[in-house]
CSV table of C-alpha atoms in Angstrom, one decimal:
chain,number,residue,atom,x,y,z
A,12,MET,CA,31.5,-24.3,-80.6
A,13,TYR,CA,34.7,-22.3,-79.8
A,14,LEU,CA,35.2,-19.9,-76.9
A,15,GLY,CA,37.5,-16.9,-76.7
A,16,VAL,CA,38.0,-14.9,-73.5
A,17,ASP,CA,40.0,-11.7,-73.1
A,18,MET,CA,41.3,-10.8,-69.7
A,19,GLY,CA,41.2,-7.0,-70.1
A,20,THR,CA,42.2,-4.3,-67.6
A,21,SER,CA,38.7,-3.1,-66.9
A,22,SER,CA,36.6,-6.1,-68.1
A,23,ILE,CA,36.6,-9.7,-69.2
A,24,LYS,CA,35.1,-10.2,-72.6
A,25,ALA,CA,34.0,-13.5,-74.1
A,26,THR,CA,32.9,-14.5,-77.6
A,27,LEU,CA,31.4,-17.9,-78.7
A,28,LEU,CA,31.8,-19.0,-82.3
A,29,ASP,CA,29.9,-21.8,-84.0
A,30,GLU,CA,31.7,-24.3,-86.2
A,31,LYS,CA,31.4,-22.0,-89.3
A,32,GLY,CA,33.0,-19.1,-87.4
A,33,ASN,CA,29.8,-17.1,-86.9
A,34,ILE,CA,29.4,-15.2,-83.6
A,35,ALA,CA,26.8,-17.0,-81.5
A,36,VAL,CA,26.9,-14.8,-78.4
A,37,ARG,CA,29.2,-12.4,-76.6
A,38,SER,CA,29.5,-11.5,-72.9
A,39,ARG,CA,31.2,-8.9,-70.8
A,40,VAL,CA,32.1,-8.9,-67.0
A,41,GLU,CA,33.5,-5.9,-65.2
A,42,SER,CA,37.0,-6.1,-63.6
A,43,VAL,CA,38.4,-3.8,-61.0
A,44,VAL,CA,41.9,-2.4,-60.7
A,45,VAL,CA,43.1,-1.2,-57.3
A,46,SER,CA,45.9,1.1,-56.4
A,47,PRO,CA,47.1,0.4,-52.9
A,48,GLU,CA,49.7,3.2,-53.1
A,49,GLU,CA,51.1,5.8,-55.5
A,50,GLY,CA,52.5,4.0,-58.6
A,51,SER,CA,51.1,0.6,-57.7
A,52,PHE,CA,48.3,-1.0,-59.8
A,53,GLU,CA,46.9,-4.4,-58.9
A,54,VAL,CA,44.0,-6.8,-59.6
A,55,GLU,CA,42.5,-9.4,-57.2
A,56,ALA,CA,43.2,-12.4,-59.4
A,57,GLU,CA,40.8,-14.9,-57.7
A,58,LYS,CA,37.9,-12.4,-57.6
A,59,ASN,CA,38.3,-10.7,-60.9
A,60,TRP,CA,40.0,-13.3,-63.1
A,61,TRP,CA,38.9,-16.8,-62.0
A,62,LEU,CA,35.4,-15.8,-60.8
A,63,GLY,CA,35.1,-13.3,-63.6
A,64,PHE,CA,35.9,-16.1,-66.1
A,65,ARG,CA,33.3,-18.3,-64.6
A,66,LYS,CA,30.7,-15.5,-64.7
A,67,ALA,CA,31.5,-14.8,-68.3
A,68,LEU,CA,31.2,-18.5,-69.1
A,69,GLU,CA,27.9,-18.8,-67.3
A,70,SER,CA,26.6,-15.7,-69.1
A,71,ILE,CA,27.6,-16.8,-72.5
A,72,CYS,CA,26.1,-20.3,-72.0
A,73,ILE,CA,22.7,-19.2,-70.8
A,74,ASP,CA,21.2,-20.2,-74.2
A,75,ASN,CA,24.1,-22.5,-75.3
A,76,ASP,CA,25.1,-25.9,-73.9
A,77,VAL,CA,28.5,-25.4,-72.3
A,78,LYS,CA,29.3,-29.1,-73.2
A,79,ARG,CA,29.2,-28.1,-76.9
A,80,ILE,CA,32.4,-26.0,-76.5
A,81,LYS,CA,35.1,-28.0,-78.2
A,82,ALA,CA,38.1,-25.7,-77.4
A,83,LEU,CA,38.9,-22.4,-75.8
A,84,CYS,CA,41.6,-19.7,-75.8
A,85,ILE,CA,42.3,-16.9,-73.4
A,86,SER,CA,44.3,-13.7,-74.0
A,87,SER,CA,46.1,-11.8,-71.2
A,88,VAL,CA,46.5,-8.3,-69.9
A,89,CYS,CA,50.0,-7.8,-71.4
A,90,GLY,CA,52.8,-7.8,-68.9
A,91,THR,CA,50.5,-8.6,-65.9
A,92,PHE,CA,51.3,-11.5,-63.6
A,93,VAL,CA,50.4,-13.1,-60.3
A,94,PRO,CA,52.4,-15.2,-57.9
A,95,VAL,CA,50.7,-18.5,-57.2
A,96,ASP,CA,51.2,-21.6,-55.0
A,97,ASN,CA,51.4,-25.2,-56.3
A,98,GLU,CA,47.6,-25.4,-56.6
A,99,LEU,CA,47.8,-22.2,-58.7
A,100,ARG,CA,46.0,-20.1,-56.0
A,101,PRO,CA,47.1,-16.5,-55.8
A,102,LEU,CA,49.4,-15.5,-52.9
A,103,TYR,CA,49.3,-11.8,-53.7
A,104,ASN,CA,47.4,-9.5,-55.9
A,105,ALA,CA,48.3,-9.5,-59.6
A,106,ILE,CA,50.8,-6.8,-60.5
A,107,LEU,CA,49.8,-4.8,-63.6
A,108,TYR,CA,51.8,-3.9,-66.7
A,109,GLY,CA,53.9,-0.8,-67.4
A,110,ILE,CA,51.6,1.7,-65.6
A,111,ASP,CA,52.7,0.0,-62.3
A,112,THR,CA,56.0,1.8,-61.5
A,113,ARG,CA,56.8,0.2,-58.1
A,114,ALA,CA,60.1,-1.4,-59.3
A,115,THR,CA,61.9,1.7,-60.6
A,116,ASP,CA,64.8,1.1,-58.1
A,117,GLN,CA,65.1,-2.6,-59.2
A,118,ILE,CA,65.0,-1.5,-62.9
A,119,GLU,CA,67.8,1.0,-62.4
A,120,ARG,CA,70.0,-1.5,-60.6
A,121,LEU,CA,69.4,-4.3,-63.1
A,122,ASN,CA,70.1,-2.0,-66.1
A,123,SER,CA,73.2,-0.8,-64.5
A,124,SER,CA,74.4,-4.3,-63.5
A,125,PHE,CA,73.9,-5.9,-66.9
A,126,GLY,CA,74.5,-3.0,-69.2
A,127,LYS,CA,72.5,-1.6,-72.2
A,128,GLU,CA,74.3,-3.6,-74.9
A,129,TYR,CA,74.0,-6.9,-73.1
A,130,LEU,CA,70.3,-6.4,-72.4
A,131,LYS,CA,69.7,-5.2,-75.9
A,132,ASN,CA,71.4,-8.3,-77.5
A,133,HIS,CA,69.6,-10.8,-75.2
A,134,LEU,CA,66.3,-9.2,-74.3
A,135,GLY,CA,65.8,-6.6,-77.0
A,136,GLY,CA,66.4,-3.6,-74.7
A,137,GLU,CA,66.8,-2.5,-71.1
A,138,PHE,CA,64.3,-3.3,-68.4
A,139,THR,CA,61.3,-1.0,-68.1
A,140,THR,CA,58.2,-0.7,-65.9
A,141,HIS,CA,56.6,-3.2,-68.3
A,142,SER,CA,59.2,-5.9,-67.4
A,143,VAL,CA,58.4,-8.8,-65.2
A,144,ILE,CA,61.9,-9.6,-63.7
A,145,PRO,CA,62.3,-6.3,-61.8
A,146,LYS,CA,58.8,-6.7,-60.3
A,147,THR,CA,59.5,-10.2,-59.1
A,148,LEU,CA,62.8,-8.9,-57.6
A,149,TRP,CA,60.6,-6.2,-55.9
A,150,LEU,CA,58.5,-8.9,-54.4
A,151,LYS,CA,61.6,-10.7,-53.2
A,152,GLU,CA,62.9,-7.6,-51.5
A,153,ASN,CA,59.7,-6.2,-50.2
A,154,ARG,CA,57.4,-9.2,-49.7
A,155,GLN,CA,59.9,-11.9,-49.0
A,156,GLU,CA,57.4,-14.3,-47.5
A,157,ILE,CA,55.2,-14.1,-50.6
A,158,TYR,CA,58.2,-14.7,-52.9
A,159,GLU,CA,59.4,-17.7,-50.9
A,160,LYS,CA,56.0,-19.3,-51.1
A,161,THR,CA,55.6,-18.7,-54.8
A,162,PHE,CA,55.5,-21.8,-57.0
A,163,ARG,CA,55.1,-19.9,-60.3
A,164,PHE,CA,54.7,-16.4,-61.6
A,165,VAL,CA,51.9,-16.8,-64.2
A,166,GLU,CA,50.5,-14.3,-66.6
A,167,SER,CA,46.8,-13.4,-66.4
A,168,ASN,CA,45.5,-15.8,-69.1
A,169,ASN,CA,47.6,-18.6,-67.8
A,170,PHE,CA,46.2,-18.0,-64.3
A,171,VAL,CA,42.9,-19.2,-65.8
A,172,SER,CA,44.1,-21.7,-68.3
A,173,GLY,CA,46.4,-23.1,-65.6
A,174,ARG,CA,43.5,-23.6,-63.2
A,175,LEU,CA,41.6,-25.3,-66.0
A,176,THR,CA,44.5,-27.6,-67.1
A,177,GLY,CA,47.0,-27.7,-64.3
A,178,LYS,CA,49.7,-26.6,-66.8
A,179,THR,CA,51.7,-23.3,-66.7
A,180,ALA,CA,53.4,-21.5,-69.5
A,181,TRP,CA,54.1,-18.0,-70.8
A,182,ASP,CA,53.4,-17.4,-74.5
A,183,PHE,CA,56.4,-16.3,-76.6
A,184,PRO,CA,55.0,-12.9,-77.7
A,185,THR,CA,54.1,-11.8,-74.2
A,186,ALA,CA,57.4,-13.1,-72.8
A,187,ALA,CA,59.3,-11.1,-75.4
A,188,GLY,CA,57.3,-8.0,-74.7
A,189,THR,CA,58.0,-8.2,-71.0
A,190,ARG,CA,61.8,-8.9,-71.4
A,191,LEU,CA,61.3,-12.6,-70.4
A,192,LEU,CA,62.6,-14.1,-73.7
A,193,ASP,CA,66.3,-14.5,-74.4
A,194,PHE,CA,66.7,-14.0,-78.2
A,195,VAL,CA,70.0,-15.8,-78.1
A,196,THR,CA,68.8,-19.0,-76.5
A,197,GLN,CA,65.1,-18.6,-77.7
A,198,GLY,CA,64.0,-19.5,-74.1
A,199,LEU,CA,63.7,-18.0,-70.7
A,200,PRO,CA,66.7,-15.7,-69.8
A,201,ARG,CA,67.8,-18.1,-67.2
A,202,GLU,CA,71.3,-16.6,-66.7
A,203,ILE,CA,69.8,-13.1,-66.2
A,204,ILE,CA,67.2,-14.5,-63.8
A,205,ARG,CA,69.9,-16.3,-61.8
A,206,LYS,CA,72.3,-13.3,-61.7
A,207,ALA,CA,69.4,-11.1,-60.6
A,208,GLY,CA,69.1,-13.3,-57.5
A,209,LEU,CA,65.9,-14.9,-58.5
A,210,ASP,CA,64.8,-18.6,-58.7
A,211,GLU,CA,64.5,-19.6,-62.3
A,212,ASN,CA,62.2,-22.5,-61.4
A,213,LYS,CA,59.5,-20.0,-60.4
A,214,PHE,CA,59.1,-19.0,-64.0
A,215,PRO,CA,57.1,-21.4,-66.3
A,216,GLY,CA,58.4,-22.5,-69.7
A,217,LEU,CA,57.3,-20.8,-73.0
A,218,SER,CA,54.7,-21.9,-75.5
A,219,TRP,CA,53.5,-20.7,-79.0
A,220,PRO,CA,50.1,-18.9,-79.0
A,221,LEU,CA,48.5,-21.5,-81.2
A,222,SER,CA,49.8,-24.5,-79.3
A,223,ILE,CA,47.7,-26.5,-76.9
A,224,VAL,CA,48.8,-25.6,-73.3
A,225,GLY,CA,46.8,-28.4,-71.8
A,226,ARG,CA,43.3,-30.0,-71.5
A,227,VAL,CA,40.5,-29.3,-69.1
A,228,LYS,CA,41.0,-31.6,-66.1
A,229,ALA,CA,38.2,-33.4,-64.3
A,230,SER,CA,38.0,-31.1,-61.2
A,231,SER,CA,37.9,-28.0,-63.4
A,232,SER,CA,35.2,-29.7,-65.6
A,233,ARG,CA,33.0,-30.2,-62.5
A,234,GLU,CA,33.7,-26.6,-61.4
A,235,THR,CA,33.0,-24.9,-64.7
A,236,GLY,CA,30.8,-27.3,-66.6
A,237,LEU,CA,33.3,-27.4,-69.5
A,238,LYS,CA,33.7,-30.9,-71.0
A,239,GLU,CA,36.7,-32.8,-69.5
A,240,GLY,CA,39.6,-33.2,-71.9
A,241,ILE,CA,38.8,-30.3,-74.3
A,242,PRO,CA,42.0,-28.4,-75.5
A,243,VAL,CA,42.9,-25.0,-74.2
A,244,VAL,CA,45.0,-23.1,-76.7
A,245,ALA,CA,47.8,-21.1,-75.2
A,246,GLY,CA,46.8,-17.7,-76.6
A,247,ALA,CA,48.8,-14.5,-76.1
A,248,CYS,CA,48.5,-10.9,-74.7
A,249,ASP,CA,45.4,-8.9,-75.7
A,250,ILE,CA,46.8,-6.9,-78.6
A,251,ASN,CA,47.7,-10.2,-80.3
A,252,GLY,CA,44.0,-11.2,-79.8
A,253,GLU,CA,43.0,-7.9,-81.3
A,254,ALA,CA,45.4,-8.4,-84.3
A,255,MET,CA,44.0,-11.9,-84.9
A,256,ALA,CA,40.4,-10.5,-84.7
A,257,CYS,CA,41.0,-8.1,-87.5
A,258,GLY,CA,43.4,-10.3,-89.5
A,259,GLY,CA,46.3,-7.9,-88.9
A,260,ILE,CA,48.9,-10.6,-88.2
A,261,ASN,CA,50.8,-10.7,-91.5
A,262,PRO,CA,54.1,-8.9,-92.2
A,263,GLY,CA,53.4,-5.2,-92.9
A,264,ASP,CA,50.3,-5.0,-90.8
A,265,LEU,CA,50.0,-2.2,-88.2
A,266,VAL,CA,47.4,-2.5,-85.4
A,267,VAL,CA,46.6,0.1,-82.8
A,268,VAL,CA,44.4,-0.6,-79.9
A,269,PHE,CA,42.9,2.4,-78.0
A,270,GLY,CA,42.0,0.9,-74.7
A,271,SER,CA,42.7,2.0,-71.1
A,272,THR,CA,46.2,2.6,-72.6
A,273,THR,CA,47.3,2.6,-76.2
A,274,SER,CA,49.1,-0.3,-77.7
A,275,THR,CA,50.6,-0.8,-81.2
A,276,LEU,CA,51.7,-4.0,-82.9
A,277,PHE,CA,53.7,-3.9,-86.1
A,278,THR,CA,54.3,-7.3,-87.7
A,279,THR,CA,57.5,-7.8,-89.8
A,280,LYS,CA,59.2,-10.4,-91.9
A,281,GLY,CA,62.5,-10.2,-90.0
A,282,PHE,CA,63.8,-9.5,-86.6
A,283,HIS,CA,64.4,-5.8,-85.7
A,284,LEU,CA,65.8,-4.0,-82.7
A,285,LEU,CA,64.6,-0.5,-82.1
A,286,ASP,CA,65.0,1.6,-78.9
A,287,GLY,CA,61.8,2.2,-77.1
A,288,PHE,CA,60.0,-0.8,-78.7
A,289,ALA,CA,59.6,-4.4,-77.6
A,290,PRO,CA,60.9,-6.7,-80.3
A,291,GLY,CA,60.0,-10.3,-80.6
A,292,VAL,CA,58.1,-13.1,-82.3
A,293,SER,CA,54.5,-12.7,-83.4
A,294,ILE,CA,51.5,-15.1,-83.3
A,295,LEU,CA,52.4,-17.1,-86.4
A,296,GLU,CA,55.8,-18.9,-86.2
A,297,GLY,CA,58.3,-17.3,-88.6
A,298,THR,CA,56.9,-13.8,-88.2
A,299,TYR,CA,58.2,-11.0,-86.0
A,300,ARG,CA,56.9,-7.9,-84.4
A,301,LEU,CA,57.8,-4.5,-82.9
A,302,GLY,CA,55.4,-3.7,-80.1
A,303,ALA,CA,54.9,-0.5,-78.1
A,304,ALA,CA,52.5,0.7,-75.5
A,305,THR,CA,52.0,4.2,-74.1
A,306,SER,CA,50.7,5.0,-70.6
A,307,SER,CA,48.0,7.2,-72.1
A,308,GLY,CA,44.7,6.3,-73.7
A,309,GLY,CA,41.2,5.9,-72.2
A,310,ARG,CA,42.6,6.4,-68.7
A,311,PHE,CA,44.2,9.7,-69.6
A,312,VAL,CA,41.3,11.1,-71.6
A,313,GLY,CA,38.9,10.0,-68.9
A,314,TRP,CA,41.0,11.8,-66.3
A,315,ILE,CA,41.0,15.0,-68.4
A,316,LYS,CA,37.2,14.7,-69.0
A,317,ASP,CA,36.5,14.4,-65.2
A,318,LEU,CA,39.0,17.2,-64.4
A,319,LEU,CA,37.5,19.7,-66.9
A,320,GLN,CA,34.0,18.4,-66.8
A,321,SER,CA,34.1,18.7,-70.6
A,322,GLU,CA,33.6,16.4,-73.6
A,323,ILE,CA,33.3,17.2,-77.3
A,324,THR,CA,30.7,15.5,-79.4
A,325,GLY,CA,30.6,15.2,-83.2
A,326,GLU,CA,33.1,13.8,-85.7
A,327,LYS,CA,34.4,16.9,-87.5
A,328,ASP,CA,38.0,17.9,-86.9
A,329,GLU,CA,38.5,21.7,-87.3
A,330,GLY,CA,42.3,21.4,-87.1
A,331,PRO,CA,45.1,21.8,-84.5
A,332,THR,CA,44.3,23.6,-81.2
A,333,GLY,CA,47.8,24.8,-81.0
A,334,ILE,CA,48.0,23.3,-77.5
A,335,ILE,CA,50.4,20.4,-76.9
A,336,ILE,CA,49.9,18.0,-74.1
A,337,LEU,CA,52.4,15.5,-72.9
A,338,PRO,CA,49.9,12.9,-71.5
A,339,TYR,CA,52.3,11.4,-69.0
A,340,ILE,CA,50.2,11.4,-65.8
A,341,ASP,CA,51.3,7.8,-65.2
A,342,GLY,CA,54.8,8.3,-66.5
A,343,ALA,CA,56.0,7.9,-70.1
A,344,ARG,CA,56.2,4.4,-71.7
A,345,ALA,CA,57.1,3.9,-75.4
A,346,PRO,CA,59.2,5.2,-76.8
A,347,TYR,CA,60.8,6.9,-73.8
A,348,ASP,CA,60.4,4.4,-70.9
A,349,ASN,CA,60.6,7.2,-68.4
A,350,PRO,CA,58.5,6.5,-65.3
A,351,SER,CA,59.5,9.9,-63.8
A,352,ALA,CA,57.9,11.9,-66.7
A,353,ARG,CA,54.8,13.9,-65.8
A,354,GLY,CA,52.0,15.6,-67.7
A,355,VAL,CA,52.7,18.9,-69.4
A,356,ILE,CA,50.3,21.4,-71.0
A,357,PHE,CA,52.1,23.8,-73.4
A,358,GLY,CA,50.9,26.7,-75.5
A,359,LEU,CA,47.9,27.9,-73.5
A,360,GLN,CA,46.3,31.3,-74.3
A,361,LYS,CA,43.7,33.3,-72.4
A,362,THR,CA,41.3,32.7,-75.3
A,363,ASP,CA,41.5,28.9,-74.8
A,364,ASP,CA,38.6,27.1,-72.9
A,365,ARG,CA,38.1,23.7,-71.4
A,366,ASN,CA,36.7,22.2,-74.7
A,367,LYS,CA,39.8,23.2,-76.5
A,368,ILE,CA,42.0,21.6,-73.8
A,369,PHE,CA,39.9,18.5,-74.0
A,370,LYS,CA,40.4,18.3,-77.8
A,371,ALA,CA,44.1,18.8,-77.2
A,372,SER,CA,44.1,15.7,-75.1
A,373,LEU,CA,42.8,13.7,-78.1
A,374,GLU,CA,45.4,15.3,-80.3
A,375,SER,CA,48.1,14.1,-77.8
A,376,LEU,CA,47.1,10.5,-78.5
A,377,GLY,CA,47.5,11.2,-82.2
A,378,TYR,CA,50.9,12.8,-81.7
A,379,GLU,CA,52.0,9.7,-79.8
A,380,ILE,CA,51.0,7.4,-82.6
A,381,ASP,CA,52.6,9.6,-85.2
A,382,LEU,CA,55.9,9.6,-83.1
A,383,LEU,CA,55.8,5.8,-82.9
A,384,ILE,CA,55.2,5.5,-86.7
A,385,ARG,CA,58.1,7.8,-87.5
A,386,LYS,CA,60.4,5.7,-85.4
A,387,LEU,CA,59.2,2.5,-87.0
A,388,GLU,CA,59.9,4.0,-90.4
A,389,THR,CA,63.6,4.1,-89.5
A,390,VAL,CA,63.7,0.3,-89.7
A,391,SER,CA,60.9,-0.7,-92.0
A,392,ASP,CA,58.3,0.6,-94.5
A,393,VAL,CA,55.0,1.3,-92.6
A,394,PRO,CA,51.7,0.8,-94.4
A,395,ASN,CA,49.4,3.7,-95.3
A,396,ASN,CA,46.6,2.2,-93.3
A,397,ILE,CA,46.2,1.4,-89.7
A,398,HIS,CA,43.9,-1.3,-88.2
A,399,VAL,CA,42.2,0.3,-85.1
A,400,LEU,CA,40.3,-1.5,-82.3
A,401,GLY,CA,39.5,-0.9,-78.6
A,402,GLY,CA,36.9,0.9,-76.5
A,403,MET,CA,38.0,4.4,-77.6
A,404,ALA,CA,37.5,3.4,-81.3
A,405,ALA,CA,33.9,4.5,-80.7
A,406,SER,CA,35.2,8.1,-80.7
A,407,ARG,CA,35.1,9.1,-84.4
A,408,LEU,CA,36.5,12.5,-83.6
A,409,LEU,CA,39.6,10.9,-82.0
A,410,LEU,CA,40.0,8.6,-85.0
A,411,GLN,CA,39.6,11.5,-87.5
A,412,ILE,CA,42.3,13.4,-85.5
A,413,VAL,CA,44.6,10.4,-85.6
A,414,ALA,CA,44.1,10.0,-89.4
A,415,ASN,CA,44.8,13.7,-89.9
A,416,ILE,CA,47.9,13.8,-87.7
A,417,THR,CA,49.4,10.6,-89.2
A,418,GLY,CA,48.2,11.1,-92.7
A,419,ARG,CA,47.1,7.5,-92.8
A,420,GLU,CA,43.7,5.8,-93.5
A,421,ILE,CA,42.1,4.3,-90.4
A,422,HIS,CA,40.3,1.0,-90.6
A,423,VAL,CA,38.0,0.9,-87.7
A,424,HIS,CA,37.0,-2.6,-86.4
A,425,GLY,CA,34.4,-1.5,-84.0
A,426,ASP,CA,32.3,-4.6,-83.7
A,427,ILE,CA,35.0,-7.1,-82.7
A,428,ASP,CA,37.6,-7.3,-79.9
A,429,ALA,CA,40.4,-9.6,-78.6
A,430,SER,CA,37.9,-12.2,-77.5
A,431,TYR,CA,36.8,-12.7,-81.1
A,432,GLY,CA,40.5,-13.2,-82.1
A,433,ASP,CA,40.8,-15.6,-79.1
A,434,ALA,CA,37.9,-17.7,-80.4
A,435,ILE,CA,39.5,-17.9,-83.8
A,436,MET,CA,42.7,-19.1,-82.1
A,437,ALA,CA,40.6,-21.7,-80.2
A,438,MET,CA,39.4,-23.0,-83.6
A,439,THR,CA,43.0,-23.8,-84.6
A,440,ALA,CA,42.8,-26.7,-82.1
A,441,ASP,CA,40.8,-28.4,-84.8
A,442,HIS,CA,41.5,-26.5,-88.1
A,443,ASP,CA,44.5,-24.9,-89.9
A,444,TYR,CA,44.4,-21.1,-89.5
A,445,SER,CA,44.6,-20.7,-93.3
A,446,ASP,CA,41.3,-22.6,-93.6
A,447,ILE,CA,39.7,-20.5,-90.8
A,448,ALA,CA,40.7,-17.3,-92.5
A,449,LYS,CA,38.9,-18.4,-95.7
A,450,LEU,CA,35.6,-18.9,-93.9
A,451,ASP,CA,32.9,-16.6,-95.3
A,452,SER,CA,31.8,-15.5,-91.8
A,453,VAL,CA,35.3,-14.6,-90.8
A,454,LYS,CA,36.0,-12.7,-94.1
A,455,GLU,CA,32.7,-10.9,-93.7
A,456,GLN,CA,33.4,-9.9,-90.1
A,457,ARG,CA,36.8,-8.6,-90.8
A,458,GLY,CA,35.6,-6.8,-93.9
A,459,LYS,CA,33.1,-4.7,-91.9
A,460,ALA,CA,35.8,-2.2,-91.0
A,461,ILE,CA,34.8,1.5,-91.4
A,462,ARG,CA,37.4,3.5,-93.3
A,463,ILE,CA,38.4,7.1,-92.2
A,464,SER,CA,40.5,9.0,-94.6
A,465,PRO,CA,42.9,11.8,-93.6
A,466,ASP,CA,42.3,15.4,-94.5
A,467,LEU,CA,45.7,16.1,-96.2
A,468,GLU,CA,45.4,19.9,-95.7
A,469,LEU,CA,44.9,19.5,-92.0
A,470,HIS,CA,47.7,16.8,-92.0
A,471,SER,CA,50.2,19.5,-93.2
A,472,LYS,CA,49.1,21.8,-90.4
A,473,TYR,CA,49.3,19.0,-87.8
A,474,ARG,CA,52.8,18.0,-88.9
A,475,VAL,CA,54.4,21.1,-87.3
A,476,PHE,CA,52.8,20.4,-84.0
A,477,SER,CA,53.6,16.7,-84.1
A,478,GLN,CA,57.3,17.7,-84.4
A,479,LYS,CA,56.8,20.1,-81.5
A,480,PHE,CA,55.3,17.3,-79.4
A,481,GLU,CA,58.6,15.4,-79.7
A,482,THR,CA,60.7,18.6,-79.2
A,483,LEU,CA,58.7,19.5,-76.0
A,484,TYR,CA,59.5,16.2,-74.4
A,485,SER,CA,63.2,16.6,-75.3
A,486,SER,CA,63.2,20.1,-73.8
A,487,VAL,CA,61.7,19.1,-70.4
A,488,LYS,CA,62.8,15.5,-69.8
A,489,ASP,CA,65.8,16.5,-67.6
A,490,ILE,CA,63.6,18.5,-65.2
A,491,PHE,CA,61.1,15.7,-64.4
């Protein structure tokens, strides 16, 4: 059997596959994010990740012998890392991805010091709130004792896989997405790390997602029940697990994950640079990607819902509300990378009510996706269909709105998540991926996607407001 585990923002999900790729059992364990101060978002790594992994493992193996697991793979919370000692024990809470804006001063200094062109040529773009190097510099400048004691800065999946195997490594796609891959040297940006005043030895080396990062050591076997010596596949960040789950890992595939935030992954044949996007390599060697993540998604819609005490049921989209919302309550990420941005509601009339404003919050997610697609179209053809996963994929109204705004067919993979993709990656320890993709169970699971077609009449109406969404940001960005 093969185990996949996804270290999500709000939960840890696990999927166990049998030798034929059938889902044997799934499990979910809640995770808690803390915000010690404005702009800071953290996770207690030991409590939430390591003990959460063990709880998920125990839950999934209630009716399955843990010793039957032949390999496992773990996906990470993209751009999230934790400083650990030489026994891989956390020295400080894990620092979250781009919604954590604590290092804005360090970002500005580093971008000014190295220059836009140099950073674009080496890292694919300037540092953002999603970048690891500025946040490690923040630790050095604000938590010097923690920084000095740090043996490694490890990503969330490697915090667990490292504890299992004793080996540390960042995967290539995640490293690229967090500006931790030098595209010139195809390794860590050691010169940039050194010039930033950081110790390059505190950063692990890089590995490909389908490589074996290590094998379960004896002490970890005793602690978890996993069989000693089984391989642990490196894995990648969660959106890569989602892409593997639905099979959207080939050039031309566009995957959108509506989770706590919204992430997109566009796989390409060649390497592209595009402002506001994270370029890099994809899961399969020889393929590339342009990735983007917004700060909105489930967190923003949930905030609006609680604020207004309103929620719309049903699936029918009646068309544009005429209200445009910039959903930047946690700052703007892709494609603007502006942590100073704030939420804006434009176009209110006295006839509007809370339900209309709530629907406008859903429209704002569609406008964001449409904006990202229009920018992607400047460098490559974008398909007429979008693979969609994530917790908010349960909202058919949201997905119909996204289909109508973008004019693209939505393929909803509501029954699988990143942990399913992780379990498929775990299978590559024993089998070629091409053979796994041909398994009847895998083809059947991926083929269950529900298709939502756009209303082209509404699409023409939404197009005007989608352009206004971009114009609104351009009009107010200088006063944030």
